[in-house]
PDB file of C-alpha atoms in Angstrom:
ATOM      1  CA  MET G 596       0.000   0.000   0.000  1.00 53.00           C
ATOM      2  CA  ASN G 597       1.343   3.378  -0.982  1.00 54.00           C
ATOM      3  CA  ILE G 598       1.382   6.214   1.507  1.00 51.00           C
ATOM      4  CA  SER G 599       0.872   9.647   0.086  1.00 52.00           C
ATOM      5  CA  ARG G 600       3.885  11.935   0.234  1.00 56.00           C
ATOM      6  CA  HIS G 601       1.764  14.983  -0.439  1.00 55.00           C
ATOM      7  CA  PRO G 602       2.865  17.912   1.760  1.00 56.00           C
ATOM      8  CA  GLY G 603       0.666  18.321   4.803  1.00 56.00           C
ATOM      9  CA  HIS G 604      -0.469  14.716   4.767  1.00 55.00           C
ATOM     10  CA  ARG G 605       0.204  12.806   8.061  1.00 57.00           C
ATOM     11  CA  ALA G 606       0.028   9.111   8.722  1.00 55.00           C
ATOM     12  CA  TYR G 607      -1.521   8.057  12.031  1.00 54.00           C
ATOM     13  CA  ALA G 608      -1.118   4.700  13.788  1.00 51.00           C
ATOM     14  CA  PRO G 609      -4.332   2.798  14.215  1.00 55.00           C
ATOM     15  CA  ALA G 610      -6.029   3.557  17.573  1.00 62.00           C
ATOM     16  CA  PRO G 611      -5.893  -0.061  18.898  1.00 70.00           C
ATOM     17  CA  VAL G 612      -2.104  -0.160  18.507  1.00 67.00           C
ATOM     18  CA  ALA G 613      -1.698   3.050  20.517  1.00 68.00           C
ATOM     19  CA  ILE G 614      -3.909   1.697  23.309  1.00 73.00           C
ATOM     20  CA  VAL G 615      -1.952  -1.558  23.530  1.00 64.00           C
ATOM     21  CA  ALA G 616       1.346   0.333  23.633  1.00 69.00           C
ATOM     22  CA  ALA G 617       0.098   2.603  26.422  1.00 70.00           C
ATOM     23  CA  THR G 618      -1.151  -0.392  28.418  1.00 75.00           C
ATOM     24  CA  LEU G 619       2.167  -2.210  28.117  1.00 73.00           C
ATOM     25  CA  LEU G 620       4.038   0.909  29.196  1.00 71.00           C
ATOM     26  CA  ALA G 621       1.821   1.282  32.272  1.00 71.00           C
ATOM     27  CA  VAL G 622       2.362  -2.369  33.223  1.00 69.00           C
ATOM     28  CA  LEU G 623       6.129  -2.037  32.856  1.00 69.00           C
ATOM     29  CA  LEU G 624       6.204   1.121  34.978  1.00 69.00           C
ATOM     30  CA  ALA G 625       4.093  -0.501  37.702  1.00 68.00           C
ATOM     31  CA  SER G 626       6.350  -3.564  37.719  1.00 66.00           C
ATOM     32  CA  ALA G 627       9.479  -1.419  37.944  1.00 61.00           C
ATOM     33  CA  THR G 628       8.016   0.554  40.859  1.00 60.00           C
ATOM     34  CA  ALA G 629       7.090  -2.604  42.760  1.00 54.00           C
ATOM     35  CA  THR G 630      10.556  -4.049  42.184  1.00 53.00           C
ATOM     36  CA  ALA G 631      12.229  -0.849  43.363  1.00 53.00           C
ATOM     37  CA  LYS G 632      10.224  -0.806  46.608  1.00 62.00           C
ATOM     38  CA  GLY G 633      10.835  -4.465  47.442  1.00 65.00           C
ATOM     39  CA  PRO G 634       9.735  -6.097  50.694  1.00 74.00           C
ATOM     40  CA  PRO G 635       9.538  -3.953  53.847  1.00 76.00           C
ATOM     41  CA  PRO G 636      12.739  -3.906  55.921  1.00 80.00           C
ATOM     42  CA  PRO G 637      12.818  -6.127  59.025  1.00 82.00           C
ATOM     43  CA  PRO G 638      12.129  -4.417  62.369  1.00 82.00           C
ATOM     44  CA  PRO G 639      15.214  -3.218  64.283  1.00 84.00           C
ATOM     45  CA  ARG G 640      16.726  -5.769  66.666  1.00 87.00           C
ATOM     46  CA  TYR G 641      18.485  -5.349  70.014  1.00 86.00           C
ATOM     47  CA  PRO G 642      21.724  -3.688  68.836  1.00 90.00           C
ATOM     48  CA  GLU G 643      19.892  -1.199  66.611  1.00 94.00           C
ATOM     49  CA  VAL G 644      17.411  -0.250  69.351  1.00 94.00           C
ATOM     50  CA  ALA G 645      20.190   0.051  71.940  1.00 94.00           C
ATOM     51  CA  MET G 646      22.276   2.228  69.617  1.00 95.00           C
ATOM     52  CA  ALA G 647      19.286   4.481  68.940  1.00 96.00           C
ATOM     53  CA  LEU G 648      18.687   4.819  72.697  1.00 96.00           C
ATOM     54  CA  ALA G 649      22.360   5.630  73.320  1.00 96.00           C
ATOM     55  CA  ASP G 650      22.381   8.222  70.531  1.00 96.00           C
ATOM     56  CA  ASP G 651      19.284   9.928  71.957  1.00 97.00           C
ATOM     57  CA  LEU G 652      20.677   9.949  75.499  1.00 97.00           C
ATOM     58  CA  ASP G 653      24.083  11.244  74.412  1.00 96.00           C
ATOM     59  CA  ARG G 654      22.531  13.968  72.246  1.00 96.00           C
ATOM     60  CA  GLN G 655      20.556  15.268  75.241  1.00 97.00           C
ATOM     61  CA  ALA G 656      23.138  14.783  77.986  1.00 95.00           C
ATOM     62  CA  ALA G 657      26.237  16.119  76.202  1.00 93.00           C
ATOM     63  CA  PRO G 658      25.188  19.800  76.034  1.00 92.00           C
ATOM     64  CA  ARG G 659      23.777  19.731  79.574  1.00 92.00           C
ATOM     65  CA  LEU G 660      27.040  18.359  80.937  1.00 90.00           C
ATOM     66  CA  GLY G 661      29.233  20.551  78.763  1.00 89.00           C
ATOM     67  CA  ILE G 662      30.744  17.584  76.952  1.00 88.00           C
ATOM     68  CA  GLY G 663      32.735  18.650  73.930  1.00 81.00           C
ATOM     69  CA  PHE G 664      34.345  21.658  75.543  1.00 78.00           C
ATOM     70  CA  PRO G 665      38.068  21.662  76.398  1.00 74.00           C
ATOM     71  CA  GLU G 666      39.019  19.254  79.196  1.00 82.00           C
ATOM     72  CA  ASN G 667      35.539  17.706  79.281  1.00 86.00           C
ATOM     73  CA  SER G 668      35.227  14.557  77.192  1.00 87.00           C
ATOM     74  CA  ARG G 669      32.987  11.495  77.414  1.00 89.00           C
ATOM     75  CA  GLY G 670      35.919   9.479  78.721  1.00 86.00           C
ATOM     76  CA  LEU G 671      35.836  11.518  81.936  1.00 85.00           C
ATOM     77  CA  TYR G 672      32.368  10.216  82.839  1.00 87.00           C
ATOM     78  CA  TRP G 673      31.626   6.948  84.582  1.00 85.00           C
ATOM     79  CA  VAL G 674      28.306   5.491  83.400  1.00 89.00           C
ATOM     80  CA  VAL G 675      26.552   2.884  85.519  1.00 84.00           C
ATOM     81  CA  VAL G 676      24.005   0.845  83.543  1.00 88.00           C
ATOM     82  CA  THR G 677      21.265  -0.930  85.482  1.00 84.00           C
ATOM     83  CA  VAL G 678      19.091  -3.780  84.229  1.00 84.00           C
ATOM     84  CA  PRO G 679      15.717  -2.451  82.978  1.00 86.00           C
ATOM     85  CA  ALA G 680      12.779  -3.418  85.204  1.00 84.00           C
ATOM     86  CA  ASP G 681       9.319  -4.570  84.198  1.00 86.00           C
ATOM     87  CA  ALA G 682       7.054  -1.514  84.550  1.00 84.00           C
ATOM     88  CA  ASP G 683       4.248  -3.767  85.825  1.00 84.00           C
ATOM     89  CA  ASN G 684       6.514  -5.380  88.407  1.00 80.00           C
ATOM     90  CA  LEU G 685       9.447  -3.153  89.282  1.00 73.00           C
ATOM     91  CA  ALA G 686      10.974  -5.833  91.479  1.00 72.00           C
ATOM     92  CA  ALA G 687      11.475  -8.095  88.487  1.00 75.00           C
ATOM     93  CA  SER G 688      13.271  -8.114  85.177  1.00 79.00           C
ATOM     94  CA  SER G 689      13.805 -10.740  82.491  1.00 85.00           C
ATOM     95  CA  GLY G 690      16.287 -12.138  80.037  1.00 88.00           C
ATOM     96  CA  LEU G 691      15.245  -9.343  77.703  1.00 91.00           C
ATOM     97  CA  GLY G 692      16.075  -6.732  80.341  1.00 88.00           C
ATOM     98  CA  ARG G 693      19.519  -8.235  80.954  1.00 88.00           C
ATOM     99  CA  LEU G 694      20.227  -8.442  77.235  1.00 92.00           C
ATOM    100  CA  MET G 695      19.202  -4.820  76.633  1.00 93.00           C
ATOM    101  CA  ALA G 696      21.407  -3.668  79.528  1.00 90.00           C
ATOM    102  CA  GLN G 697      24.372  -5.359  77.864  1.00 92.00           C
ATOM    103  CA  GLU G 698      23.536  -3.943  74.444  1.00 94.00           C
ATOM    104  CA  LEU G 699      23.090  -0.443  75.882  1.00 95.00           C
ATOM    105  CA  SER G 700      26.429  -0.744  77.683  1.00 93.00           C
ATOM    106  CA  CYS G 701      28.131  -1.663  74.407  1.00 94.00           C
ATOM    107  CA  ALA G 702      26.487   1.273  72.637  1.00 95.00           C
ATOM    108  CA  LEU G 703      27.629   3.740  75.315  1.00 95.00           C
ATOM    109  CA  VAL G 704      31.164   2.351  75.255  1.00 94.00           C
ATOM    110  CA  ALA G 705      31.164   2.903  71.504  1.00 93.00           C
ATOM    111  CA  ARG G 706      30.227   6.504  72.241  1.00 92.00           C
ATOM    112  CA  GLY G 707      33.345   6.903  74.387  1.00 91.00           C
ATOM    113  CA  TYR G 708      31.975   6.561  77.927  1.00 92.00           C
ATOM    114  CA  ASN G 709      33.422   4.403  80.691  1.00 89.00           C
ATOM    115  CA  VAL G 710      30.692   1.914  81.559  1.00 89.00           C
ATOM    116  CA  GLN G 711      29.951  -0.432  84.435  1.00 78.00           C
ATOM    117  CA  GLU G 712      26.891  -2.651  84.884  1.00 69.00           C
ATOM    118  CA  ILE G 713      25.216  -3.167  88.263  1.00 66.00           C
ATOM    119  CA  ARG G 714      22.595  -5.822  88.860  1.00 56.00           C
ATOM    120  CA  LYS G 715      21.672  -5.358  92.536  1.00 48.00           C
ATOM    121  CA  ALA G 716      18.094  -4.204  93.048  1.00 46.00           C
ATOM    122  CA  SER G 717      19.163  -2.264  96.157  1.00 47.00           C
ATOM    123  CA  GLU G 718      21.187   0.162  94.055  1.00 49.00           C
ATOM    124  CA  ILE G 719      18.144   1.880  92.521  1.00 54.00           C
ATOM    125  CA  ALA G 720      14.804   2.717  94.125  1.00 56.00           C
ATOM    126  CA  PHE G 721      11.603   3.750  92.375  1.00 51.00           C
ATOM    127  CA  ASP G 722       9.177   6.204  93.967  1.00 52.00           C
ATOM    128  CA  ARG G 723       5.708   5.000  92.978  1.00 50.00           C
ATOM    129  CA  THR G 724       4.052   8.193  94.212  1.00 51.00           C
ATOM    130  CA  GLN G 725       6.253  10.427  92.073  1.00 50.00           C
ATOM    131  CA  GLY G 726       6.853   7.933  89.264  1.00 49.00           C
ATOM    132  CA  GLU G 727      10.606   8.492  89.263  1.00 51.00           C
ATOM    133  CA  PHE G 728      13.851   6.712  90.024  1.00 53.00           C
ATOM    134  CA  ILE G 729      15.832   7.576  93.146  1.00 53.00           C
ATOM    135  CA  LEU G 730      19.500   6.793  93.643  1.00 51.00           C
ATOM    136  CA  THR G 731      20.329   5.077  96.918  1.00 51.00           C
ATOM    137  CA  ARG G 732      23.225   6.072  99.122  1.00 45.00           C
ATOM    138  CA  ASP G 733      25.266   3.131  97.815  1.00 48.00           C
ATOM    139  CA  THR G 734      24.816   4.285  94.239  1.00 48.00           C
ATOM    140  CA  ARG G 735      25.771   7.861  95.086  1.00 49.00           C
ATOM    141  CA  ALA G 736      28.960   6.448  96.570  1.00 50.00           C
ATOM    142  CA  LEU G 737      29.854   5.137  93.121  1.00 49.00           C
ATOM    143  CA  ALA G 738      30.912   8.671  92.168  1.00 50.00           C
ATOM    144  CA  ARG G 739      34.702   8.629  91.936  1.00 48.00           C
ATOM    145  CA  ARG G 740      37.195  11.400  92.355  1.00 45.00           C
ATOM    146  CA  HIS G 741      39.128  10.690  89.161  1.00 46.00           C
ATOM    147  CA  VAL G 742      36.071  11.197  86.950  1.00 49.00           C
ATOM    148  CA  THR G 743      34.063  14.334  86.298  1.00 57.00           C
ATOM    149  CA  ALA G 744      30.785  12.693  87.317  1.00 64.00           C
ATOM    150  CA  THR G 745      29.010   9.395  87.606  1.00 81.00           C
ATOM    151  CA  LEU G 746      25.914   8.954  85.469  1.00 88.00           C
ATOM    152  CA  VAL G 747      23.346   6.263  86.163  1.00 86.00           C
ATOM    153  CA  VAL G 748      21.219   4.736  83.402  1.00 90.00           C
ATOM    154  CA  ALA G 749      17.915   3.378  84.719  1.00 87.00           C
ATOM    155  CA  ALA G 750      15.051   2.026  82.643  1.00 89.00           C
ATOM    156  CA  THR G 751      11.711   0.275  82.610  1.00 89.00           C
ATOM    157  CA  TYR G 752       9.988  -1.637  79.847  1.00 92.00           C
ATOM    158  CA  THR G 753       6.300  -2.100  79.120  1.00 93.00           C
ATOM    159  CA  VAL G 754       5.044  -5.186  77.305  1.00 93.00           C
ATOM    160  CA  LEU G 755       2.425  -4.282  74.682  1.00 93.00           C
ATOM    161  CA  PRO G 756       0.549  -6.571  72.246  1.00 90.00           C
ATOM    162  CA  GLY G 757       2.951  -6.011  69.355  1.00 91.00           C
ATOM    163  CA  GLU G 758       6.024  -4.425  70.921  1.00 94.00           C
ATOM    164  CA  VAL G 759       8.064  -3.838  74.055  1.00 95.00           C
ATOM    165  CA  ARG G 760       8.483  -0.158  74.928  1.00 96.00           C
ATOM    166  CA  PHE G 761      11.678   0.891  76.725  1.00 96.00           C
ATOM    167  CA  ASN G 762      11.778   4.135  78.736  1.00 95.00           C
ATOM    168  CA  VAL G 763      15.311   5.131  79.721  1.00 95.00           C
ATOM    169  CA  GLU G 764      16.655   7.905  81.953  1.00 93.00           C
ATOM    170  CA  VAL G 765      20.170   9.134  82.675  1.00 93.00           C
ATOM    171  CA  MET G 766      20.704  10.642  86.124  1.00 88.00           C
ATOM    172  CA  ASP G 767      23.616  12.569  87.586  1.00 87.00           C
ATOM    173  CA  ALA G 768      24.638  10.646  90.721  1.00 79.00           C
ATOM    174  CA  ARG G 769      25.771  13.853  92.404  1.00 77.00           C
ATOM    175  CA  ASN G 770      22.318  15.394  92.612  1.00 80.00           C
ATOM    176  CA  ASN G 771      19.783  12.908  91.162  1.00 79.00           C
ATOM    177  CA  ASP G 772      19.054  15.314  88.280  1.00 87.00           C
ATOM    178  CA  ILE G 773      17.782  13.760  85.068  1.00 91.00           C
ATOM    179  CA  VAL G 774      20.082  14.844  82.239  1.00 95.00           C
ATOM    180  CA  ALA G 775      18.525  12.739  79.461  1.00 96.00           C
ATOM    181  CA  MET G 776      15.387  10.720  78.798  1.00 96.00           C
ATOM    182  CA  THR G 777      14.177   8.754  75.785  1.00 97.00           C
ATOM    183  CA  SER G 778      11.916   5.911  74.645  1.00 96.00           C
ATOM    184  CA  ARG G 779      12.165   3.286  71.926  1.00 96.00           C
ATOM    185  CA  SER G 780      10.189   0.202  70.900  1.00 95.00           C
ATOM    186  CA  LEU G 781      11.364  -3.321  70.123  1.00 95.00           C
ATOM    187  CA  ALA G 782       9.112  -5.498  67.969  1.00 94.00           C
ATOM    188  CA  LYS G 783       7.599  -8.338  70.004  1.00 92.00           C
ATOM    189  CA  THR G 784       8.828 -11.256  67.939  1.00 90.00           C
ATOM    190  CA  GLN G 785       8.861 -14.887  69.061  1.00 89.00           C
ATOM    191  CA  GLU G 786      12.473 -14.428  70.128  1.00 89.00           C
ATOM    192  CA  VAL G 787      11.645 -11.371  72.251  1.00 91.00           C
ATOM    193  CA  ALA G 788       8.683 -13.177  73.829  1.00 90.00           C
ATOM    194  CA  ALA G 789      10.944 -16.068  74.811  1.00 90.00           C
ATOM    195  CA  LEU G 790      13.320 -13.646  76.522  1.00 90.00           C
ATOM    196  CA  LEU G 791      10.405 -12.099  78.401  1.00 88.00           C
ATOM    197  CA  GLY G 792       9.408 -15.480  79.823  1.00 82.00           C
ATOM    198  CA  ARG G 793       6.178 -17.434  79.791  1.00 49.00           C
ATOM    199  CA  SER G 794       4.004 -14.367  80.388  1.00 48.00           C
ATOM    200  CA  GLY G 795       5.345 -12.803  77.200  1.00 48.00           C
ATOM    201  CA  LEU G 796       4.181 -15.572  74.884  1.00 44.00           C
ATOM    202  CA  ALA G 797       0.662 -14.193  74.467  1.00 44.00           C
ATOM    203  CA  ALA G 798      -0.267 -12.143  71.399  1.00 39.00           C
ATOM    204  CA  VAL G 799       3.095 -12.558  69.694  1.00 35.00           C
ATOM    205  CA  VAL G 800       3.285 -10.962  66.264  1.00 33.00           C
ATOM    206  CA  PRO G 801       3.959 -13.729  63.706  1.00 30.00           C
ATOM    207  CA  THR G 802       7.322 -13.415  61.998  1.00 27.00           C
ATOM    208  CA  VAL G 803       9.689 -15.498  59.908  1.00 32.00           C
ATOM    209  CA  SER G 804      12.582 -16.854  61.938  1.00 35.00           C
ATOM    210  CA  THR G 805      15.999 -15.984  60.531  1.00 38.00           C
ATOM    211  CA  VAL G 806      17.926 -18.627  62.496  1.00 42.00           C
ATOM    212  CA  ASP G 807      17.653 -22.374  62.806  1.00 45.00           C
ATOM    213  CA  THR G 808      16.178 -23.892  65.968  1.00 47.00           C
ATOM    214  CA  ALA G 809      19.515 -24.990  67.431  1.00 53.00           C
ATOM    215  CA  SER G 810      21.096 -21.546  66.976  1.00 52.00           C
ATOM    216  CA  PHE G 811      17.984 -19.867  68.382  1.00 44.00           C
ATOM    217  CA  GLN G 812      18.068 -21.939  71.591  1.00 47.00           C
ATOM    218  CA  ARG G 813      21.838 -21.579  71.951  1.00 53.00           C
ATOM    219  CA  GLU G 814      21.655 -17.768  71.722  1.00 49.00           C
ATOM    220  CA  LEU G 815      18.822 -17.494  74.258  1.00 46.00           C
ATOM    221  CA  LEU G 816      20.119 -19.977  76.843  1.00 49.00           C
ATOM    222  CA  PRO G 817      22.433 -17.565  78.765  1.00 49.00           C
ATOM    223  CA  TYR G 818      19.584 -15.094  79.281  1.00 42.00           C
ATOM    224  CA  LEU G 819      16.977 -17.630  80.439  1.00 42.00           C
ATOM    225  CA  ARG G 820      18.952 -18.945  83.408  1.00 45.00           C
TER     226      ARG G 820
END
């Protein structure tokens, strides 16, 4: 079939072809977008949550304590990390609390602080009427002459249907002043529920395990004793 070359004459593609081409283009674009997004990222685990808590606490405490000025560095502060207590039973903790205390200690060490863990319940008191932590005389005595100040990290956690919420405070042992406070959530996976104990096994959010059964039990064993 001859197509006219007469000036001003234009050849148009048949309408059905244009529609098919547009449809294919839309499908390709939608597929590319879905591929680019990919699956949602996994929820943050213990180290990530602990690092986020440490970053928040350091960001608040540093300017209040004058850290960063000459002759006042993080290495001059002694940080005492306590094991987080269950907000519903302040006399108790769990494997999860002990693990988070260790992770938080590591995160603060990475920030440049000198860190020590204490696990005696008598070191920290909690005033139920005021809803605040109080340092005991023994804890105040932890302040040492060769450091600028002793800071105490105290925390509670609340078990919710889909997460565990950690509330953390940093106190100056010299005067009981709160110099930093923050909160973060940890997804309540099967692993987290096991660390919480039997009471934490209810309403666990289903998730895909990333470790085999033997590795899972081996990693949890030290915290369940």
